Short mmCIF file of N, CA and C in Angstrom, two decimals:
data_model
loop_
_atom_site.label_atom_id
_atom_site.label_comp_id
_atom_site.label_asym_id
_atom_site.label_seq_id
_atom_site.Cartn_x
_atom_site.Cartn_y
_atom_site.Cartn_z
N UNK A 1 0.84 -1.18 0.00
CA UNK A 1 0.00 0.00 0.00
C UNK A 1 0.89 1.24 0.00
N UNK A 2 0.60 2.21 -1.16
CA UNK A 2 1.03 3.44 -1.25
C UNK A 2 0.79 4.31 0.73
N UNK A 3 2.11 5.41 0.52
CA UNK A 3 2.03 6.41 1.81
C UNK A 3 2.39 7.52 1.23
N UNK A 4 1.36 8.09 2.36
CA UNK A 4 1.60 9.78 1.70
C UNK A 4 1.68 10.29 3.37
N UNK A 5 3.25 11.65 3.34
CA UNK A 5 3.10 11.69 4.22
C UNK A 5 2.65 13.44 3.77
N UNK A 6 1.55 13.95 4.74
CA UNK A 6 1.36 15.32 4.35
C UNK A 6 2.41 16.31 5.77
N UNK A 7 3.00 17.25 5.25
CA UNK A 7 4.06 17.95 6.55
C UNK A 7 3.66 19.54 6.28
N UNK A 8 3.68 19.94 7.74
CA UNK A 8 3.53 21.39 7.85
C UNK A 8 4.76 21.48 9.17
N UNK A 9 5.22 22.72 9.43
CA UNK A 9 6.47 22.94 10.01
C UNK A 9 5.80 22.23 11.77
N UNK A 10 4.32 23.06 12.01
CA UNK A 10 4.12 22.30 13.29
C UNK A 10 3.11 21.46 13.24
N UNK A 11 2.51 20.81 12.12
CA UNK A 11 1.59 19.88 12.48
C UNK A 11 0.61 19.92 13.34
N UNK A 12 -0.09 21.27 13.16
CA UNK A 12 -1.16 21.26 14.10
C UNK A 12 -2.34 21.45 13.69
N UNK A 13 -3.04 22.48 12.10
CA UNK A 13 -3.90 22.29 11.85
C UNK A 13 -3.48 22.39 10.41
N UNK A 14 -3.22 22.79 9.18
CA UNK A 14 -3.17 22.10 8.11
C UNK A 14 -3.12 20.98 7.93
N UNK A 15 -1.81 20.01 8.20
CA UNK A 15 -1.89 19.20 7.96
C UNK A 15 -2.09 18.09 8.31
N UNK A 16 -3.27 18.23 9.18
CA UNK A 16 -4.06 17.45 9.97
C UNK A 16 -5.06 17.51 9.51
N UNK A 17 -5.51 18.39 8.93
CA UNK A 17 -7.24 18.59 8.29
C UNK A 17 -6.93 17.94 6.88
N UNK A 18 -5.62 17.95 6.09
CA UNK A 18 -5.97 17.48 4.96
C UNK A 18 -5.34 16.06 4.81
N UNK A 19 -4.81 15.25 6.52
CA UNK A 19 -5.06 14.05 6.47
C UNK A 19 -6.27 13.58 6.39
N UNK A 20 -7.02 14.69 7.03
CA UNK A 20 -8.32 13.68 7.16
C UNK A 20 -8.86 13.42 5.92
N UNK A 21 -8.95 14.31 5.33
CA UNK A 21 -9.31 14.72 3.73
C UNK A 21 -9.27 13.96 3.04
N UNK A 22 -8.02 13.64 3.14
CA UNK A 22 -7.13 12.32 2.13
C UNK A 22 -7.74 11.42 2.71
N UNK A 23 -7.56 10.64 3.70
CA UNK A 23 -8.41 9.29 4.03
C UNK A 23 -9.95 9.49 4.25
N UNK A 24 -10.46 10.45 4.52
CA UNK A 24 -11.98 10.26 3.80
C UNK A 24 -11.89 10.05 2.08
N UNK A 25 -11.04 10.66 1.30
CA UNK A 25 -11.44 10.07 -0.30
C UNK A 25 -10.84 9.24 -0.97
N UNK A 26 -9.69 8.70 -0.25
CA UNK A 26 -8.97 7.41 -0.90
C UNK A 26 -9.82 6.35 -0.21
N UNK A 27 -10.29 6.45 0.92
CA UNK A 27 -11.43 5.47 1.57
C UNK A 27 -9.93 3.91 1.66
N UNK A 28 -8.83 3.93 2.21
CA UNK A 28 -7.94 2.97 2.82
C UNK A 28 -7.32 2.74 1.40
N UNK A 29 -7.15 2.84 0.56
CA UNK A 29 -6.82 3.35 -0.48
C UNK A 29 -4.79 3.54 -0.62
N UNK A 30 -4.38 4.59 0.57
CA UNK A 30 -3.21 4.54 0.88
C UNK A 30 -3.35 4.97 2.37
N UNK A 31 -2.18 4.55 2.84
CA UNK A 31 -1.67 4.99 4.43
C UNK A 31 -1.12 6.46 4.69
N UNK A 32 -2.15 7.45 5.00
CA UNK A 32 -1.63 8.97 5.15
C UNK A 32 -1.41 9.11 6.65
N UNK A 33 -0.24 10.09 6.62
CA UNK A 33 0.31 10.25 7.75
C UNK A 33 0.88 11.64 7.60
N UNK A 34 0.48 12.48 8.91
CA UNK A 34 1.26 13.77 8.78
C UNK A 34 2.38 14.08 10.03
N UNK A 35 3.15 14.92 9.16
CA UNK A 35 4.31 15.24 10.90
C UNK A 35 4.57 16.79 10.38
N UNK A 36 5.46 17.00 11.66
CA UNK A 36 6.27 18.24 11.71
C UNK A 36 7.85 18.65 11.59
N UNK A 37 8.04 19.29 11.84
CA UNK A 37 9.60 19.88 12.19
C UNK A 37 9.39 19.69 14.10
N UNK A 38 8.26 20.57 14.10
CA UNK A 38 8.12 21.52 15.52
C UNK A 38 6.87 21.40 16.00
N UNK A 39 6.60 20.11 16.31
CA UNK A 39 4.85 19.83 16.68
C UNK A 39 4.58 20.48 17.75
N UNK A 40 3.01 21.10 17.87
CA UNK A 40 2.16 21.85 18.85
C UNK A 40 0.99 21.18 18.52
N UNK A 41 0.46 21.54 19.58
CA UNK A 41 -1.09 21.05 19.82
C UNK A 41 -1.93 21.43 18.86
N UNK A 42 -2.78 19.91 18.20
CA UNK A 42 -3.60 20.46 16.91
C UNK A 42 -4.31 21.27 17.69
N UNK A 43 -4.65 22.16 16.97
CA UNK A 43 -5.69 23.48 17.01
C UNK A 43 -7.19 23.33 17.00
N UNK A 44 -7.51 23.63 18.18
CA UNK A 44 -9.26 23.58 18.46
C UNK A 44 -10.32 23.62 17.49
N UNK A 45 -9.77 25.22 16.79
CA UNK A 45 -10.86 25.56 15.95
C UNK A 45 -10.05 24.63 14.66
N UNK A 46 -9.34 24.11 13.83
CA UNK A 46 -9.31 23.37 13.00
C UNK A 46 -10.20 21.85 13.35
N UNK A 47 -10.08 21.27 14.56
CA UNK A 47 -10.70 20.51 14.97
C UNK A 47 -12.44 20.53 14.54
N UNK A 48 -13.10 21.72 14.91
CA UNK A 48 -14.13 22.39 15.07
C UNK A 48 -14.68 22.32 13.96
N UNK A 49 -13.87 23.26 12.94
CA UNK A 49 -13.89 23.03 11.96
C UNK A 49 -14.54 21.47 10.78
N UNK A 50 -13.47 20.63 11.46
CA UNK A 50 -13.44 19.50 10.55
C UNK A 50 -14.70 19.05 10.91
N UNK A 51 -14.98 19.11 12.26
CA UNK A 51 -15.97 18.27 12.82
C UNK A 51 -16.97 18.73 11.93
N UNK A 52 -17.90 19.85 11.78
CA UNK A 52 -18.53 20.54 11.08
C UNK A 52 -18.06 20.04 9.55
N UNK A 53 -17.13 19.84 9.25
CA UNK A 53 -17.88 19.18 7.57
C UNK A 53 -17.76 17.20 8.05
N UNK A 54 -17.72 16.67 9.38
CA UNK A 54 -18.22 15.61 9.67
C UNK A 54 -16.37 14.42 9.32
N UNK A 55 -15.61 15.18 9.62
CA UNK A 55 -14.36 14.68 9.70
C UNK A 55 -13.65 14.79 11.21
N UNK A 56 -13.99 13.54 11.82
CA UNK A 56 -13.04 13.87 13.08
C UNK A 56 -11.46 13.74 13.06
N UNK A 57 -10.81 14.86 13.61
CA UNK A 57 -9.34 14.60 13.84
C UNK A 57 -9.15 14.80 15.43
N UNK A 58 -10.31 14.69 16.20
CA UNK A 58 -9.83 15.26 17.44
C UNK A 58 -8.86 14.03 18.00
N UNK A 59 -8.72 12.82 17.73
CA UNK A 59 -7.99 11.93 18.15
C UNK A 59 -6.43 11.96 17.41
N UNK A 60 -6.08 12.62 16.42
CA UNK A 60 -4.77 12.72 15.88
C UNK A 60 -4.17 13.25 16.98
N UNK A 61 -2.73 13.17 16.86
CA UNK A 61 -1.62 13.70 17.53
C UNK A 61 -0.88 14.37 16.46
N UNK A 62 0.23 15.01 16.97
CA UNK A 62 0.88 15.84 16.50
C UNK A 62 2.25 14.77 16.51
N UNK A 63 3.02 14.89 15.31
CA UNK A 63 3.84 13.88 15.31
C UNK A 63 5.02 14.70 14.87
N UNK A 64 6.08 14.21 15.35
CA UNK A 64 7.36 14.87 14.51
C UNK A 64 8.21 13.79 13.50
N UNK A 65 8.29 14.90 12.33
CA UNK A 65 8.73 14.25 11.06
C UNK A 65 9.96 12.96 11.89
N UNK A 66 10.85 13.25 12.41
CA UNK A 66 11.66 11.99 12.92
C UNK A 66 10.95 10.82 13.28
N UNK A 67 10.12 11.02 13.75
CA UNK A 67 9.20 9.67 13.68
C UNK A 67 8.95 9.12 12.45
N UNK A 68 9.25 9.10 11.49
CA UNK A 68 9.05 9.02 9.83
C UNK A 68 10.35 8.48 9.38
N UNK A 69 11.80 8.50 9.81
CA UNK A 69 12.54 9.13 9.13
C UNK A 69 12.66 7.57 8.27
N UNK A 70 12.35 6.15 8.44
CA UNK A 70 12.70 5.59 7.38
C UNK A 70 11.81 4.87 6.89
N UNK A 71 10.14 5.25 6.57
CA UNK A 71 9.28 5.28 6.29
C UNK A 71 9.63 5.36 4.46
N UNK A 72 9.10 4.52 3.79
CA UNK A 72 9.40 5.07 2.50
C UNK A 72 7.73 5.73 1.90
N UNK A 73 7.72 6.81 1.66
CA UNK A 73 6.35 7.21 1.03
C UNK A 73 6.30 7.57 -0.81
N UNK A 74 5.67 7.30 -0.84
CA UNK A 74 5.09 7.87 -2.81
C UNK A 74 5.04 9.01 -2.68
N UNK A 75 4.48 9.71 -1.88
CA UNK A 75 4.20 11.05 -2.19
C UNK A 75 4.16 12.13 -0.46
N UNK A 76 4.94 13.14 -0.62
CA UNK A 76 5.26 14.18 0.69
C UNK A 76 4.48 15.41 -0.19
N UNK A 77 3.50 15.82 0.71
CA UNK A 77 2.60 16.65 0.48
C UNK A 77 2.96 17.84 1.50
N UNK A 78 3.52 19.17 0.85
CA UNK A 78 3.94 20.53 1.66
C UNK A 78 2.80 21.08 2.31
N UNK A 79 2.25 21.29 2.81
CA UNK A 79 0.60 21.92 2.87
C UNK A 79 1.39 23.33 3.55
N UNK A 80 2.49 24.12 3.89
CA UNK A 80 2.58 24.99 4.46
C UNK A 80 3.74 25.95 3.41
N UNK A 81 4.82 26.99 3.79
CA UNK A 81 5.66 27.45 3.22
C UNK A 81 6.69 26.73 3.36
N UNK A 82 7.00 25.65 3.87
CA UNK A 82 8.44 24.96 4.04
C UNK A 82 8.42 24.59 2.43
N UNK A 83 9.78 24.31 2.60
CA UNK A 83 10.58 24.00 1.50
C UNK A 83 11.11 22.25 1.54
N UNK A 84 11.31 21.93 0.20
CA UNK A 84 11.49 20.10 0.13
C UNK A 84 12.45 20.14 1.15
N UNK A 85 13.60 20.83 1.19
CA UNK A 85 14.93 20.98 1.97
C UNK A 85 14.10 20.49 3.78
N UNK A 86 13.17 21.04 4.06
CA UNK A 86 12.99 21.21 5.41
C UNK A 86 12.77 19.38 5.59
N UNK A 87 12.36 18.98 4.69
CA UNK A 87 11.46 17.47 4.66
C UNK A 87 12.96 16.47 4.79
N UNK A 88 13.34 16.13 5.80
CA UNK A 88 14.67 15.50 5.50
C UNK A 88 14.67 13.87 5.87
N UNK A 89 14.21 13.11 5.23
CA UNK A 89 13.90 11.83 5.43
C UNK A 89 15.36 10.41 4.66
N UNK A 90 15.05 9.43 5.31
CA UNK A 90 16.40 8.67 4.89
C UNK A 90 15.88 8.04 3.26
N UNK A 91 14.83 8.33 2.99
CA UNK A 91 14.33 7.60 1.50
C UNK A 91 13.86 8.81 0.89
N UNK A 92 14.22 8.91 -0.31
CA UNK A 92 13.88 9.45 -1.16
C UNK A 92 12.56 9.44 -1.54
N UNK A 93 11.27 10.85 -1.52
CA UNK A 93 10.06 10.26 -1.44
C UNK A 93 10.14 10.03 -3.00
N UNK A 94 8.37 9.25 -3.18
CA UNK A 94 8.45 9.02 -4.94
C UNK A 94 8.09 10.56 -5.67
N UNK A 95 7.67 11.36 -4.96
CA UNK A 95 7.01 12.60 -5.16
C UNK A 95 7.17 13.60 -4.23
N UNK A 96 7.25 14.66 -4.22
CA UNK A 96 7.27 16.08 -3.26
C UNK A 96 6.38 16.84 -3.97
N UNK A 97 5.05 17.05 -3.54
CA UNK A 97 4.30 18.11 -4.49
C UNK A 97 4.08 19.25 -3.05
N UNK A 98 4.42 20.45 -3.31
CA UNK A 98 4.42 21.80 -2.15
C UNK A 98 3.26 22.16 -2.88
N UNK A 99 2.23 22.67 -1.86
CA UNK A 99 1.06 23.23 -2.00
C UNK A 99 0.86 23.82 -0.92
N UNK A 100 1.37 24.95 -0.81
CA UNK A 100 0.60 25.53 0.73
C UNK A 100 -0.84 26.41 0.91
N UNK A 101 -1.10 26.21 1.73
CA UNK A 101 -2.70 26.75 1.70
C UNK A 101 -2.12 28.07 3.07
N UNK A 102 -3.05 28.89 2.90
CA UNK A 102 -3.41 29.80 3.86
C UNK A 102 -2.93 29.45 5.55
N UNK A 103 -2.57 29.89 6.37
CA UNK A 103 -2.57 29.71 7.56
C UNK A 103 -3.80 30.27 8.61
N UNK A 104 -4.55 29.27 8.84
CA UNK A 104 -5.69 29.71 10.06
C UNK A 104 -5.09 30.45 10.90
N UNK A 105 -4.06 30.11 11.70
CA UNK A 105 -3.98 30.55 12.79
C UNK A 105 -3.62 31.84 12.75
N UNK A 106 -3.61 32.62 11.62
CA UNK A 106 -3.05 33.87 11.67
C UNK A 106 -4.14 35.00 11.26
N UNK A 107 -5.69 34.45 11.48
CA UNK A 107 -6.41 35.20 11.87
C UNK A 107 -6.85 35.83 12.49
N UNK A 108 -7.31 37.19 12.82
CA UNK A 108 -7.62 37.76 13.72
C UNK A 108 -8.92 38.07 14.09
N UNK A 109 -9.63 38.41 15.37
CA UNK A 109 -10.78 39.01 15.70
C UNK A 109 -11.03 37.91 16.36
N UNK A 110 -12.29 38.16 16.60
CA UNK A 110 -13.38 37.12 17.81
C UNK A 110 -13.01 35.72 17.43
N UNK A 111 -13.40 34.84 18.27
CA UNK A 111 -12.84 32.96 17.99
C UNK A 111 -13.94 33.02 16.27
N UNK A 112 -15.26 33.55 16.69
CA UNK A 112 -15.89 32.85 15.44
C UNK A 112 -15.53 33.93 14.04
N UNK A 113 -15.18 34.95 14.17
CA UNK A 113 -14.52 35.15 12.95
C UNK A 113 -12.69 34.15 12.66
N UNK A 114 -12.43 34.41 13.96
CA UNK A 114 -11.28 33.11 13.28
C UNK A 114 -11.68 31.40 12.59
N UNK A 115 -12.68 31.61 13.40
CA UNK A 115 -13.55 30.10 12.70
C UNK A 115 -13.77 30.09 11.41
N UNK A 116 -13.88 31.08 11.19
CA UNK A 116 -14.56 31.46 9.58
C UNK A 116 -13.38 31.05 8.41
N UNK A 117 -12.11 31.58 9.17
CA UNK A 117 -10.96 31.88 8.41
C UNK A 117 -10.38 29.85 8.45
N UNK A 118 -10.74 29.14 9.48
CA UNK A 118 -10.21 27.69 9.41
C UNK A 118 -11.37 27.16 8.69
N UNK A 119 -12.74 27.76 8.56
CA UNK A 119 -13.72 26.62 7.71
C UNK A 119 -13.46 26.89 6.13
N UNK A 120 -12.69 28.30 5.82
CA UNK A 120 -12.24 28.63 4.49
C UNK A 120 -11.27 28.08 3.99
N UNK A 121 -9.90 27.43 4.96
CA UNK A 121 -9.26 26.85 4.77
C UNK A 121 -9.58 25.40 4.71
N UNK A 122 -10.35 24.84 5.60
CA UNK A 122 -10.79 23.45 5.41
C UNK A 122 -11.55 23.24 4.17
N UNK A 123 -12.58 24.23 3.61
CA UNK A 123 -12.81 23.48 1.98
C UNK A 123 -11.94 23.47 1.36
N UNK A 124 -10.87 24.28 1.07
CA UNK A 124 -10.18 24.42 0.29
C UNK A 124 -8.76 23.37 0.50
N UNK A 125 -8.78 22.88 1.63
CA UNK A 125 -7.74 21.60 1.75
C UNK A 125 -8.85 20.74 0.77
N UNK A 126 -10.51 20.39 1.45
CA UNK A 126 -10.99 19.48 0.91
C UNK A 126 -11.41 19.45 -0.39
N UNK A 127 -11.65 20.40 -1.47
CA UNK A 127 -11.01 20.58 -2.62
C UNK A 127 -10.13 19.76 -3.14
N UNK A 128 -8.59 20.08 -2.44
CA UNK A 128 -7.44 19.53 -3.46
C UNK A 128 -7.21 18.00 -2.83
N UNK A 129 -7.75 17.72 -1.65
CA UNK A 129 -8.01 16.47 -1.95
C UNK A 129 -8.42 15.41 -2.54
N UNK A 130 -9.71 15.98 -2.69
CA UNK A 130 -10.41 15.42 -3.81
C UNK A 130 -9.97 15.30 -4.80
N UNK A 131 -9.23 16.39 -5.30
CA UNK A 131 -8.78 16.50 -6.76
C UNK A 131 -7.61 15.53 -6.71
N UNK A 132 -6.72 15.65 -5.60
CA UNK A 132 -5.74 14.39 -5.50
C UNK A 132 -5.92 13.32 -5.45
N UNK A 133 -7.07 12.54 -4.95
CA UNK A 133 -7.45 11.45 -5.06
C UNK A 133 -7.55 11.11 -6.55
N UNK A 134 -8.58 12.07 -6.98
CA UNK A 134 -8.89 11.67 -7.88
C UNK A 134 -7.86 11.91 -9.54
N UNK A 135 -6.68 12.74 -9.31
CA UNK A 135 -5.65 12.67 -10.49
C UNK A 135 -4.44 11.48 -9.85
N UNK A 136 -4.16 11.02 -8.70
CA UNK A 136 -3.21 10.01 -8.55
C UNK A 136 -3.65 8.53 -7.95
N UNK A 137 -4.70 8.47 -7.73
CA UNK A 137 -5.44 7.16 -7.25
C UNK A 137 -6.58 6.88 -8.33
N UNK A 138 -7.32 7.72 -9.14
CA UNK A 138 -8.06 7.53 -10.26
C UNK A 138 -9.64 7.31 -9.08
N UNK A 139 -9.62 7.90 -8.47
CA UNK A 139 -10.71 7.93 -7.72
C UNK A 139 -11.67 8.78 -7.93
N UNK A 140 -13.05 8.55 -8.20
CA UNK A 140 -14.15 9.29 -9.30
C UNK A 140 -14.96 9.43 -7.97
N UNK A 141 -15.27 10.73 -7.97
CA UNK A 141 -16.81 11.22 -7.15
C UNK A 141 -17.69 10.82 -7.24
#
């Protein structure tokens, strides 16, 4: 079975929301797994978030990429501004595709306008999931 590992620098709400993403549309399909550089506590309102489009991650942890390091994966998914360089693993992945999305946490105002700003980011992870499923697994809606 194909692995995809998705990495953001702390692994707390990108790329945790678009694990879930991924294994809601590959449906076991491949083994997704996300880490960090610098793990922190996934983030409430990404949690909140997911829950609300009916994806739980409240049970993920926050993992650090060294926990990975001789994991061989198909495909390392950037979801943040890091660079392939930051991703330093003992196997060569089969793929590095960088896609960073927006950062929630760098919204401001009341919790539920920051909510607003992680449910904007959560379609839009769940978007290119979909679309990933469906251009590298051939997986049809």
């Amino acid at each position: 079975m194909k692995k995809i590992l998705v990495y953001t620098e702390k692994n707390a709400a990108r790329s945790q929301m678009l694990q879930g993403w991924l294994n809601y549309y590959l449906k076991g399909k491949a083994e997704v797994l996300s880490a960090g550089g610098h793990i922190e506590p996934i983030q409430m309102l990404a949690q909140k978030a997911m829950m609300e489009s009916v994806i739980d991650i409240n049970k993920n942890k926050s993992v650090n990429l060294s926990d990975y390091q001789h994991e061989i994966f198909a495909y390392v998914i950037i979801a943040d501004s890091s660079s392939p360089e930051d991703v330093l693993l003992s196997h060569e992945p089969g793929k590095i595709i960088c896609h960073p999305f927006k950062n929630p946490a760098l919204a401001q105002g009341s919790d539920q306008e920051k909510l607003l700003s992680y449910r904007e980011v959560c379609n839009e992870i769940e978007d290119y999931a979909m679309e990933f499923a469906m251009k590298h697994f051939n997986i049809l809606q």
